[in-house]
PDB file of C-alpha atoms and ligand atoms in Angstrom:
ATOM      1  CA  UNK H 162      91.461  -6.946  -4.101  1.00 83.00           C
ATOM      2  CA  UNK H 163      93.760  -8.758  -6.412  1.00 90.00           C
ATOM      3  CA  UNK H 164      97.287  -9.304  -5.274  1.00 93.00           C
ATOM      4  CA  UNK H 165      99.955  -8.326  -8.202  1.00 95.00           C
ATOM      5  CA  UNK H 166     101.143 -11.691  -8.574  1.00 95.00           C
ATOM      6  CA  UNK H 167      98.895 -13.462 -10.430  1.00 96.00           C
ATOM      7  CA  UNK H 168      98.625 -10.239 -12.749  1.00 96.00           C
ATOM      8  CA  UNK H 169     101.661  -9.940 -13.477  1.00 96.00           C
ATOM      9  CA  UNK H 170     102.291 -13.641 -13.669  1.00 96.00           C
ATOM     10  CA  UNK H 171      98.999 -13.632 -16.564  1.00 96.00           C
ATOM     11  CA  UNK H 172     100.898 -10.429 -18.446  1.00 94.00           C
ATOM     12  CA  UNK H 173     104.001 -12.513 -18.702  1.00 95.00           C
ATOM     13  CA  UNK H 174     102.736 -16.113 -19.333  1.00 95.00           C
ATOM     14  CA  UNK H 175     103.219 -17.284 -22.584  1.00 94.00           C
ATOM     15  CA  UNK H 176     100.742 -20.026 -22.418  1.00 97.00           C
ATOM     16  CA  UNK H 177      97.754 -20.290 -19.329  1.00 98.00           C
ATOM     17  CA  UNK H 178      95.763 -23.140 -18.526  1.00 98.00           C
ATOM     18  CA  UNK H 179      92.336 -22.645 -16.830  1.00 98.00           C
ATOM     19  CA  UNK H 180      90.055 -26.267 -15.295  1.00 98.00           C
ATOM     20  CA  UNK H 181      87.112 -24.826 -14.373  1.00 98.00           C
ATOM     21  CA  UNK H 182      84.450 -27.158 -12.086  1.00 98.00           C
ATOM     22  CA  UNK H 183      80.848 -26.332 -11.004  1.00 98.00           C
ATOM     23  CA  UNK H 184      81.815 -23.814  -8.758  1.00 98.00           C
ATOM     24  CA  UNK H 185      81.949 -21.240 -11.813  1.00 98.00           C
ATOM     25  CA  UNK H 186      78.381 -22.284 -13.169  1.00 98.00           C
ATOM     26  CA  UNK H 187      77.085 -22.298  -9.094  1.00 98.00           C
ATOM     27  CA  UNK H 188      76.283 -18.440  -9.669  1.00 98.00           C
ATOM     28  CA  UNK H 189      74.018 -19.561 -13.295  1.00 98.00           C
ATOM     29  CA  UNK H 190      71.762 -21.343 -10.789  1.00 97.00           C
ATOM     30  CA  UNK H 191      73.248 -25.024 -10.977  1.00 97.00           C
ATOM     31  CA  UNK H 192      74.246 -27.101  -8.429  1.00 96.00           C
ATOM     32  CA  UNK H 193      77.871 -28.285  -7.401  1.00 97.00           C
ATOM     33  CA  UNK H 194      78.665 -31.771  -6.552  1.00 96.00           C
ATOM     34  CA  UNK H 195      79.389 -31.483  -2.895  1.00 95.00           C
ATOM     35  CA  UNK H 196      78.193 -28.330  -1.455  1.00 94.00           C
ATOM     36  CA  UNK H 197      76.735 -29.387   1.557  1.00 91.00           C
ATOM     37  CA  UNK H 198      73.268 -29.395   1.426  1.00 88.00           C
ATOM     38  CA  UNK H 199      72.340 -28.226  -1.787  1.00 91.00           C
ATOM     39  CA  UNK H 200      75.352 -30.314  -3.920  1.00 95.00           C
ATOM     40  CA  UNK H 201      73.959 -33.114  -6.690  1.00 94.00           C
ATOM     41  CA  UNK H 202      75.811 -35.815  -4.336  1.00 95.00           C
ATOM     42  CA  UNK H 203      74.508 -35.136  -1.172  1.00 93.00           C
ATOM     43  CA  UNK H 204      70.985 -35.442  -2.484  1.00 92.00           C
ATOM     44  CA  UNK H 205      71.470 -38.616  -4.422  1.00 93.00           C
ATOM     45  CA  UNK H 206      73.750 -41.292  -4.509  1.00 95.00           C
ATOM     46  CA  UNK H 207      76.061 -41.271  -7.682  1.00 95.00           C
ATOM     47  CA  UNK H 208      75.984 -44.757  -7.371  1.00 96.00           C
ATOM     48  CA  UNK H 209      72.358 -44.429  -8.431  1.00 95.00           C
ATOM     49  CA  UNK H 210      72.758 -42.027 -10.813  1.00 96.00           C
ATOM     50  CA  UNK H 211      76.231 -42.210 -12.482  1.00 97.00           C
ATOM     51  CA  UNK H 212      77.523 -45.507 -13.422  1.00 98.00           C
ATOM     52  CA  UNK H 213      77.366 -48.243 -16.071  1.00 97.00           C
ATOM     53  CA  UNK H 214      75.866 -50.468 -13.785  1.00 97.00           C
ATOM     54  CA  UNK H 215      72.855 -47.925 -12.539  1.00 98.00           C
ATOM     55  CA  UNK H 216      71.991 -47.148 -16.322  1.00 97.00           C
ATOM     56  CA  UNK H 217      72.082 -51.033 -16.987  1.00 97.00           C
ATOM     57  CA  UNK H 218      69.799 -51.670 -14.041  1.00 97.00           C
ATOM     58  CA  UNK H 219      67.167 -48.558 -14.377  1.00 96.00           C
ATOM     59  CA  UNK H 220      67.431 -47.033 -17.666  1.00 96.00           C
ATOM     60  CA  UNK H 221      64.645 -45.095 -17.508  1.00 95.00           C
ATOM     61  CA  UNK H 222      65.683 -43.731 -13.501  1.00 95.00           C
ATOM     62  CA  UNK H 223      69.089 -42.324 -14.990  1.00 96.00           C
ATOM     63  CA  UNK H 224      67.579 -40.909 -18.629  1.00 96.00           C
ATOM     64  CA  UNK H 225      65.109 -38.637 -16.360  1.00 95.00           C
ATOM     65  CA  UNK H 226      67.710 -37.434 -13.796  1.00 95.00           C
ATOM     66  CA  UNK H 227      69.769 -36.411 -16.985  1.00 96.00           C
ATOM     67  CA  UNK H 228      67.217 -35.136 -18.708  1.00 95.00           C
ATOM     68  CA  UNK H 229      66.303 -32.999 -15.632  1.00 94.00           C
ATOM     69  CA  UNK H 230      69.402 -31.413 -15.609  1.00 96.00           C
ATOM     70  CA  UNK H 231      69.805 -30.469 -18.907  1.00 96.00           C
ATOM     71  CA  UNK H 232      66.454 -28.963 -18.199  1.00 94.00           C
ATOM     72  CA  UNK H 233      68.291 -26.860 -15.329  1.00 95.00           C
ATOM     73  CA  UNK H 234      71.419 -26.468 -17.860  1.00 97.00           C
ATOM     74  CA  UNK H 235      69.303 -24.929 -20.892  1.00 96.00           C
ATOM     75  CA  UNK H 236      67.408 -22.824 -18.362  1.00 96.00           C
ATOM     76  CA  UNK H 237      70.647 -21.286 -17.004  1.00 98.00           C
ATOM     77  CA  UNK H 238      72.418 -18.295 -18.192  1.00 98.00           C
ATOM     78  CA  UNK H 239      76.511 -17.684 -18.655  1.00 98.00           C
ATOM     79  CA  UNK H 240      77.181 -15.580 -15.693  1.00 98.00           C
ATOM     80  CA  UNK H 241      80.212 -13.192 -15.165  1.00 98.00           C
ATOM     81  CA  UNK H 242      82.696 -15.401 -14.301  1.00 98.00           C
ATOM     82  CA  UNK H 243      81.967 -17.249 -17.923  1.00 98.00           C
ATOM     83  CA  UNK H 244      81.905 -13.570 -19.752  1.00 98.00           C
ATOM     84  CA  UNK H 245      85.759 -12.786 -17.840  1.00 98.00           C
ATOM     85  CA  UNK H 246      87.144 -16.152 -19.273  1.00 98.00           C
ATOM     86  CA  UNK H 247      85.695 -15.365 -22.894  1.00 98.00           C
ATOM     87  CA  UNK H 248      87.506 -11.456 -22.364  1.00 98.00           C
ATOM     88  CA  UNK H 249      90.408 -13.422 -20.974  1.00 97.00           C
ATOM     89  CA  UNK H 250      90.829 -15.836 -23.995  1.00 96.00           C
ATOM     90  CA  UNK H 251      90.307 -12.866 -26.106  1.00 95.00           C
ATOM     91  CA  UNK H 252      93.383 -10.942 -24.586  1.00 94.00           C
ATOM     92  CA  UNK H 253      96.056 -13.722 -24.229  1.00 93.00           C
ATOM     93  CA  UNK H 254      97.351 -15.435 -27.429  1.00 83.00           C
ATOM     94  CA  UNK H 255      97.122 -18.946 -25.379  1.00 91.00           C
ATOM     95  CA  UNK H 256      95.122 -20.218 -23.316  1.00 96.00           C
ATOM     96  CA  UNK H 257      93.738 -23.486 -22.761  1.00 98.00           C
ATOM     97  CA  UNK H 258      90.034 -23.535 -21.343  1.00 98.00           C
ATOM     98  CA  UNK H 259      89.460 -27.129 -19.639  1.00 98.00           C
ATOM     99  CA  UNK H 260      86.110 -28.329 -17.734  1.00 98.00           C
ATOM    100  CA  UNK H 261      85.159 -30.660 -15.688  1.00 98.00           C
ATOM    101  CA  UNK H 262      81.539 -28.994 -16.380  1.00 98.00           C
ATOM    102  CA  UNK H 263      78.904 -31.040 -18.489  1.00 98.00           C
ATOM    103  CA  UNK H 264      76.773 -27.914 -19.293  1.00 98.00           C
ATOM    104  CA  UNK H 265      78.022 -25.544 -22.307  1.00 98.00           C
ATOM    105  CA  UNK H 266      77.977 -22.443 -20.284  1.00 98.00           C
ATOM    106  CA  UNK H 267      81.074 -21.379 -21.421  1.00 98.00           C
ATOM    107  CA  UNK H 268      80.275 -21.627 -25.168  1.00 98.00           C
ATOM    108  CA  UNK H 269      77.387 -20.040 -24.388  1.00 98.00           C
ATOM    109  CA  UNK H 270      79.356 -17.017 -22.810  1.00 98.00           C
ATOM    110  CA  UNK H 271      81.771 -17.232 -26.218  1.00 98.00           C
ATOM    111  CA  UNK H 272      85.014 -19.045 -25.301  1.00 98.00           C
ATOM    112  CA  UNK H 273      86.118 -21.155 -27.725  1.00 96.00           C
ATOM    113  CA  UNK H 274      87.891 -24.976 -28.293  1.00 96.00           C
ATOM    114  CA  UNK H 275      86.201 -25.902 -24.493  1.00 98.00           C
ATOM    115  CA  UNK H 276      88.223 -28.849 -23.601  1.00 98.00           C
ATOM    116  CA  UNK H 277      85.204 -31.114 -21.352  1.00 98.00           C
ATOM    117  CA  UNK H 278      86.874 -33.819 -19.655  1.00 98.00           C
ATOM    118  CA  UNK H 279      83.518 -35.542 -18.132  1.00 98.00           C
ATOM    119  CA  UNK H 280      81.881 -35.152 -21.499  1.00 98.00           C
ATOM    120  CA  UNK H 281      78.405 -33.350 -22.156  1.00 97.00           C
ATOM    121  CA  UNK H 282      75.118 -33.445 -21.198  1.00 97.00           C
ATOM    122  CA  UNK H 283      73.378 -32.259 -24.998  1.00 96.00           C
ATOM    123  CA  UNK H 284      75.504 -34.964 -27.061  1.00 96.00           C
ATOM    124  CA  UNK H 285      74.444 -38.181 -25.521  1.00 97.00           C
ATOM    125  CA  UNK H 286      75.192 -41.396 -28.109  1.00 96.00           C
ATOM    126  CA  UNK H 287      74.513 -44.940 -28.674  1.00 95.00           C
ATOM    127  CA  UNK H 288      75.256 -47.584 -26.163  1.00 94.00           C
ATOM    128  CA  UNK H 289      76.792 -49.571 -28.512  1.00 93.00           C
ATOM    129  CA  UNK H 290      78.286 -47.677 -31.276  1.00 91.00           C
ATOM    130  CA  UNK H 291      78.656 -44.730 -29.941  1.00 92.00           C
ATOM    131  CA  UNK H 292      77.383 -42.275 -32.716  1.00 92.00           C
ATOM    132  CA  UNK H 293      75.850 -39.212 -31.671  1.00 93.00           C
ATOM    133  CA  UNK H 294      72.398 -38.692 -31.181  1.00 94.00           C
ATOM    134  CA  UNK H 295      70.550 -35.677 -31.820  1.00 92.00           C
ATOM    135  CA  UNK H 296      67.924 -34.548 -29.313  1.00 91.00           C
ATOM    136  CA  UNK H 297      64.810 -32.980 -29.899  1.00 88.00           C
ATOM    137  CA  UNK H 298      64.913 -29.198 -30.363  1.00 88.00           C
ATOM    138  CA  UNK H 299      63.934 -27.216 -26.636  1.00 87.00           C
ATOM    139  CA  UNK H 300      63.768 -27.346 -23.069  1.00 88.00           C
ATOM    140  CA  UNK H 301      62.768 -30.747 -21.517  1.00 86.00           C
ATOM    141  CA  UNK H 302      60.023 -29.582 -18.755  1.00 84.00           C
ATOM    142  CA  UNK H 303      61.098 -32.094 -15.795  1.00 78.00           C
ATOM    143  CA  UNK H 304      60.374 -31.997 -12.304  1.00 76.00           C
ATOM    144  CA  UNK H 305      62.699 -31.901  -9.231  1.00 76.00           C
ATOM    145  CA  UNK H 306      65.252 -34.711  -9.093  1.00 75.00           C
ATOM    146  CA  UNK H 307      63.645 -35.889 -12.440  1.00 75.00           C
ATOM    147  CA  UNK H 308      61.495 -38.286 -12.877  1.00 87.00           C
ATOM    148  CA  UNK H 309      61.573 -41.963 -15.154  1.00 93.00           C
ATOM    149  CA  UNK H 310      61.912 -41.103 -18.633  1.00 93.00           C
ATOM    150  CA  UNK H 311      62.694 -43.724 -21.349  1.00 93.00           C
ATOM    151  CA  UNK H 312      65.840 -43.291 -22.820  1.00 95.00           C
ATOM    152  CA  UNK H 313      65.334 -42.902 -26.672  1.00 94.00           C
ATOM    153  CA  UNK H 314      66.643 -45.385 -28.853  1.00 95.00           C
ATOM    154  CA  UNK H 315      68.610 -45.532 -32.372  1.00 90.00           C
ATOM    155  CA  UNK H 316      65.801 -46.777 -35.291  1.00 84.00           C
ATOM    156  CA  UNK H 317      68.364 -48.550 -37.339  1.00 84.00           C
ATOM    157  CA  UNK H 318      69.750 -51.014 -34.783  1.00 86.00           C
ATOM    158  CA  UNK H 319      67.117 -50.293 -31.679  1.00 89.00           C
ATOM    159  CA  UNK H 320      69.856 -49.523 -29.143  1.00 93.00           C
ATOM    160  CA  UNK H 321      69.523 -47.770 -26.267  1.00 96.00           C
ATOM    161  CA  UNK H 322      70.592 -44.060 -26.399  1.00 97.00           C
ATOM    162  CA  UNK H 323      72.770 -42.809 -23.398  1.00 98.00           C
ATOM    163  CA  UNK H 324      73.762 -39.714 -21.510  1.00 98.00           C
ATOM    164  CA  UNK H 325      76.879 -38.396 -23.056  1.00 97.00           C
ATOM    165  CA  UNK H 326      78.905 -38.026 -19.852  1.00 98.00           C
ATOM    166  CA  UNK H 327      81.370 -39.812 -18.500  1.00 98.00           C
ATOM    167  CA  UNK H 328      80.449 -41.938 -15.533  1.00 98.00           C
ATOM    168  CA  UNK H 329      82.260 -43.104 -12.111  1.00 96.00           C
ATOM    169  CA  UNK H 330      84.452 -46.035 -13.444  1.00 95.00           C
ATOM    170  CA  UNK H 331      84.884 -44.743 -16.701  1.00 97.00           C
ATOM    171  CA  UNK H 332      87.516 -43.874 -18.979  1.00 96.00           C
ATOM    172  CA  UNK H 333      87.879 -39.941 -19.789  1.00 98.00           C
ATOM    173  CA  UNK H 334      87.692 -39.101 -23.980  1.00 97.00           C
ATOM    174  CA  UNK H 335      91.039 -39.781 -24.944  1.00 97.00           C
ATOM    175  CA  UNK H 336      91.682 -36.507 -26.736  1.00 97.00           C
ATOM    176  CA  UNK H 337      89.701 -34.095 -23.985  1.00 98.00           C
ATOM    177  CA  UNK H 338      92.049 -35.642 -21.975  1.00 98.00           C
ATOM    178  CA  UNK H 339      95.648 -35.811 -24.252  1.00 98.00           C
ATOM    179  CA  UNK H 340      95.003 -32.083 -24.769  1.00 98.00           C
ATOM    180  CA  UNK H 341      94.629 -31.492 -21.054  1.00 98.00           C
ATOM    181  CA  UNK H 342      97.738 -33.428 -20.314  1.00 98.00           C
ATOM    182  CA  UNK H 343      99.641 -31.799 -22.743  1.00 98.00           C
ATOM    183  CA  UNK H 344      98.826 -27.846 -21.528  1.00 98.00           C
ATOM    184  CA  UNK H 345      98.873 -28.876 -18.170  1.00 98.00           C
ATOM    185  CA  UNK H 346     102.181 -29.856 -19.169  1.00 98.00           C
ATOM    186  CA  UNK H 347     103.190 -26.771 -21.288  1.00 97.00           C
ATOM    187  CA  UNK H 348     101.368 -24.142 -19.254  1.00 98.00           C
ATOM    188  CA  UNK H 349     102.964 -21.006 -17.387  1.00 97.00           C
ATOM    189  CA  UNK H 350     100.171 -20.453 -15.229  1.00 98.00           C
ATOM    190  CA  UNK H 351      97.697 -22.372 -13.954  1.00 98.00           C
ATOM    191  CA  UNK H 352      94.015 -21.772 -12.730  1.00 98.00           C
ATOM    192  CA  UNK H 353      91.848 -23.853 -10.998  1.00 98.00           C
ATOM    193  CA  UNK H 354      88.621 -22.491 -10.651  1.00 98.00           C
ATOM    194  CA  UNK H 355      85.408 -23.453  -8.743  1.00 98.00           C
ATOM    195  CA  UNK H 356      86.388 -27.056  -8.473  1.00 98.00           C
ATOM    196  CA  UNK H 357      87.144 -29.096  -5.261  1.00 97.00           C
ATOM    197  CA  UNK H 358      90.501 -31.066  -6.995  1.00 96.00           C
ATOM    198  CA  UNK H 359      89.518 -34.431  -5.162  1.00 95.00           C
ATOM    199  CA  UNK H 360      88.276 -35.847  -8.572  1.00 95.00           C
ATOM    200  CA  UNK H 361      90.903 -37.577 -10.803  1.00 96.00           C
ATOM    201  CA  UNK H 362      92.341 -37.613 -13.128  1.00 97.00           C
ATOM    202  CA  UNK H 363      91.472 -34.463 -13.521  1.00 97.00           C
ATOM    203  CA  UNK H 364      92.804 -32.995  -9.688  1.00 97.00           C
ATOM    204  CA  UNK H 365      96.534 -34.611 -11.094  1.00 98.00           C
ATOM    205  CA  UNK H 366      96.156 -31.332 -13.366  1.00 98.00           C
ATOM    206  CA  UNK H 367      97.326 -29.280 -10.746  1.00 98.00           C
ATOM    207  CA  UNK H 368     100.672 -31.459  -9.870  1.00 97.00           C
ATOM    208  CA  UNK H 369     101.620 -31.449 -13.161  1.00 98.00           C
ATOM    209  CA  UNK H 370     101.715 -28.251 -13.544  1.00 98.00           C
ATOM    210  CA  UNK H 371     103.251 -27.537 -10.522  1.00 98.00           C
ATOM    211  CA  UNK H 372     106.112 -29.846 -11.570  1.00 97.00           C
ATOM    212  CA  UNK H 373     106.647 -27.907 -14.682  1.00 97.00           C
ATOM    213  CA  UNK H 374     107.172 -24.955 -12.777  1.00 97.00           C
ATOM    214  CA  UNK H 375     103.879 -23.324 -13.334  1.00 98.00           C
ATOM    215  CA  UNK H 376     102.758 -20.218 -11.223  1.00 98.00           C
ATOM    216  CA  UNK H 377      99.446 -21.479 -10.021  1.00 98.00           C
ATOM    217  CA  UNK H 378      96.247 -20.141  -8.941  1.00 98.00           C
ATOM    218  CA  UNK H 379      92.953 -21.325  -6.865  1.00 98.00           C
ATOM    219  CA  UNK H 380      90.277 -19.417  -7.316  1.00 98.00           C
ATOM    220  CA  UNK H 381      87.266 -20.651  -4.791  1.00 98.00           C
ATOM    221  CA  UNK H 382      84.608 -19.577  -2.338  1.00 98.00           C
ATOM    222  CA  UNK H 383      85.702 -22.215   0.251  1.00 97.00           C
ATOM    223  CA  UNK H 384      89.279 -23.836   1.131  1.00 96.00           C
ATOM    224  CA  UNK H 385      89.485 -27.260  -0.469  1.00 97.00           C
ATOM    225  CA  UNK H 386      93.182 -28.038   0.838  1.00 96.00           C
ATOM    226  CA  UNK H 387      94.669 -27.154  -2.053  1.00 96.00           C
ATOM    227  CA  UNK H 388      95.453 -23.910  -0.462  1.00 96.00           C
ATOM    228  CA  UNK H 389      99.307 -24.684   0.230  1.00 94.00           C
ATOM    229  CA  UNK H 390      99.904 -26.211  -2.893  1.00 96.00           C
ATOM    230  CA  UNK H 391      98.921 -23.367  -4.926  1.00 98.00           C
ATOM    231  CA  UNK H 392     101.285 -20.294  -5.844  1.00 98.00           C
ATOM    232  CA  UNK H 393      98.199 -17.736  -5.395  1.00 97.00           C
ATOM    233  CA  UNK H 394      94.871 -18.082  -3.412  1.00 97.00           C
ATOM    234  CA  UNK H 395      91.887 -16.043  -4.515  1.00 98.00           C
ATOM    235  CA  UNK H 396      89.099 -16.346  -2.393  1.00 97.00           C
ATOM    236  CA  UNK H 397      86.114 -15.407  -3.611  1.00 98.00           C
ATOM    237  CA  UNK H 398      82.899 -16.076  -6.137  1.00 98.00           C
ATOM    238  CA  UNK H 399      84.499 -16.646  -9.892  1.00 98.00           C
ATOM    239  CA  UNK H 400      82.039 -14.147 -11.366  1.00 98.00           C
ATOM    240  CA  UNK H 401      83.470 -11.571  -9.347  1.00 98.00           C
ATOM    241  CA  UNK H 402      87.290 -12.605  -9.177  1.00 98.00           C
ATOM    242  CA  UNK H 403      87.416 -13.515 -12.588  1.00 98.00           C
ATOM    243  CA  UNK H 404      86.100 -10.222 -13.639  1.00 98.00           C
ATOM    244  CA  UNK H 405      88.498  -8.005 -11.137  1.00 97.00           C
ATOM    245  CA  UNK H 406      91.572 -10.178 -12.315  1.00 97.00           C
ATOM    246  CA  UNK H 407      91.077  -9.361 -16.372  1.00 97.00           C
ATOM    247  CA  UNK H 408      89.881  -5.360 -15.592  1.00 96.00           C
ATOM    248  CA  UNK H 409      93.612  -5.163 -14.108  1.00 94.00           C
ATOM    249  CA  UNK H 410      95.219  -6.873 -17.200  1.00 92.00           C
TER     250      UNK H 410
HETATM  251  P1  LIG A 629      82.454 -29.894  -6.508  1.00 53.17           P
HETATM  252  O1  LIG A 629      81.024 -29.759  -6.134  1.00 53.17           O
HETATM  253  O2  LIG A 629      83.216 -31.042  -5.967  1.00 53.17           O
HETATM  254  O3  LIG A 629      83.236 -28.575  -6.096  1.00 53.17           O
HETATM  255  C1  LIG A 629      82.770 -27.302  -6.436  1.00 53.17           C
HETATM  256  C2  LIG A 629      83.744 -26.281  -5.872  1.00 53.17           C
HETATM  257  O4  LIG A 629      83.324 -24.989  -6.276  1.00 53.17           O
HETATM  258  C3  LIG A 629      83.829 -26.270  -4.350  1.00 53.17           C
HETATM  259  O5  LIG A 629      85.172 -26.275  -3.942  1.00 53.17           O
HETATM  260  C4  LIG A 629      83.146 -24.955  -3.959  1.00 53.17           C
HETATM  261  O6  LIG A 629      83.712 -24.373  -2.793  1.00 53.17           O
HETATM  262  C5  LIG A 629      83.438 -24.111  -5.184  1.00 53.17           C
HETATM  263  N1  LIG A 629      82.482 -23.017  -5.427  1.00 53.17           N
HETATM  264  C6  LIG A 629      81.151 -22.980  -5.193  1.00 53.17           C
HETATM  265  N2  LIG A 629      80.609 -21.835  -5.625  1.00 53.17           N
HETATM  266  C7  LIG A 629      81.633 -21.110  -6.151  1.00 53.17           C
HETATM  267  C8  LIG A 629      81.722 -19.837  -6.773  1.00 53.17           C
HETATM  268  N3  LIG A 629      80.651 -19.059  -6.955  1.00 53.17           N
HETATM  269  N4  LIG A 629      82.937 -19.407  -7.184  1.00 53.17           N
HETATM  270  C9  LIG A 629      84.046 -20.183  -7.018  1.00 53.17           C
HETATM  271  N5  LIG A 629      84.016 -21.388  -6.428  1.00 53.17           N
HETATM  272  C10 LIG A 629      82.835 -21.851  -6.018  1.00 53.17           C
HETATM  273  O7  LIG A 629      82.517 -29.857  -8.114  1.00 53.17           O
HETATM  274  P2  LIG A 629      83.726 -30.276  -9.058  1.00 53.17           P
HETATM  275  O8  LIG A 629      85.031 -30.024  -8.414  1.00 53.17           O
HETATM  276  O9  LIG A 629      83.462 -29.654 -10.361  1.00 53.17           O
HETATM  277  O10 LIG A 629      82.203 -35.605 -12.224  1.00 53.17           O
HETATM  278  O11 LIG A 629      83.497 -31.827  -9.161  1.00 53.17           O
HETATM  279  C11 LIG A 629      84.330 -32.600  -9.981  1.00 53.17           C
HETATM  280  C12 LIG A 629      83.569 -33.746 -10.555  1.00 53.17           C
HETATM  281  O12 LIG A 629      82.919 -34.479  -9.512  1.00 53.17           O
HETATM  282  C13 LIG A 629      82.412 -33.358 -11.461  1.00 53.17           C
HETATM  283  O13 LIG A 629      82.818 -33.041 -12.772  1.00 53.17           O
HETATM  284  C14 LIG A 629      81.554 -34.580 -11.437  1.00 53.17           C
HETATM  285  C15 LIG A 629      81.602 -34.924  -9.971  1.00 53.17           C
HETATM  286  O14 LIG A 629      81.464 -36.281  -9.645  1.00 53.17           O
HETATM  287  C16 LIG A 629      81.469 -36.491 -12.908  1.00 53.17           C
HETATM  288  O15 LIG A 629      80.254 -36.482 -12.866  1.00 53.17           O
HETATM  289  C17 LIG A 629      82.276 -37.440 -13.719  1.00 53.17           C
END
């Protein structure tokens, strides 16, 4: 059951900001970051996995965990709580869709100008120039946890090709993240949405647009603490929230 307020607060905004994290693709089939158990870090160490410095050292190590779960990412399907945020964007004039999410579930599910903060996992580039690369067409077939696949590399200059997300240590893309600023900034309301908020910058989201004045809204299966800094807590799965919230619009 959806309390009035954030409906009402959605029918009145002028401008709503929604940062999604992997809690919305969890029901797709992928994996969040720190569900216990099951989560990406509590089955390897990001250290390993998710730096500069563990690329540098085992190319090959990092390419096939990537690879593995872009595997998992092409294999998965938009689920409902992708489809509500598509009908969503469709029935508000603005609305800013920001993601902490690597996969393209949510252009998948139709939602357009998909702000990703952490980058993506099908555009990785060159290590030293940075130009895009362009994959092979289909599904990498990888098993669990991946296994050591050579990163390609560019022909003209031989460099090594790398994932295209952004890594522990690293700066976010400047205008993923200007953007984000700016409606976070701007914003009326404010979702967060299947994300634990202890990852910055991106959790700073939140504060700013609290400080604007912003009605804001957590929408999660578990408490993450941000409970009494929110406006509105709605506890729940996003695919069936989500969907609840925009049938009452
Ligand atoms: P986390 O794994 O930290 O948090 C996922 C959140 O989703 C948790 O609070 C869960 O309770 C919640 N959740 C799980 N299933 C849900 C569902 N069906 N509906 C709603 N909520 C659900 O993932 P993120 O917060 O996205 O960064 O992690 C942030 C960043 O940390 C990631 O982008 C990644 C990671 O290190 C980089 O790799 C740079």
């Amino acid at each position: 059951m959806i309390p009035e307020g954030p409906i009402g607060a959605l029918r009145a905004a002028g401008h709503v900001m929604l940062l999604t994290g992997a809690g919305i693709s969890a029901e797709s089939g992928l994996a969040t970051f720190r569900a216990p158990l099951t989560g990406l870090w509590e089955n390897f160490n990001p250290m390993d996995f998710a730096t500069l410095h563990a690329f540098e050292s085992d190319p090959a190590l990092v390419w096939g965990w990537y690879e593995w779960r872009r595997m998992r990412v092409m294999q998965a399907e938009p689920n409902d709580g992708h489809l509500a945020i598509t009908a969503l964007q469709r029935k508000l004039n603005g609305l800013s869709l920001i993601t902490q999410n690597v996969d393209d579930l949510h252009e998948r599910a139709g939602s357009h100008f998909v702000r990703h903060l952490h980058g993506t996992i099908q555009q990785p580039r060159c290590m030293a120039c940075g130009k895009a690369h362009t994959l092979p067409p289909g599904i990498p077939v990888e098993p669990d946890g991946g296994r050591k696949v050579e990163p390609p590399r560019r022909r003209d200059c031989g460099s090594l090709i790398r994932p295209g997300v952004v890594w522990f240590g690293e700066s976010l893309p400047r205008k993923e993240w200007e953007a984000a600023e700016q409606a976070a900034r701007q914003c009326d309301v404010f979702f967060c949405i299947g994300t634990s908020g202890v990852v910055e910058p991106a959790a700073s989201l939140l504060r700013l647009a609290s400080a604007r004045g912003a009605i804001t809204v957590q929408i999660n299966t578990e408490d993450t603490g941000l409970e009494d800094r929110v406006t509105y807590n709605l506890r729940g799965p996003a695919a069936v929230v989500l969907p609840e919230l925009v049938r009452h619009l």
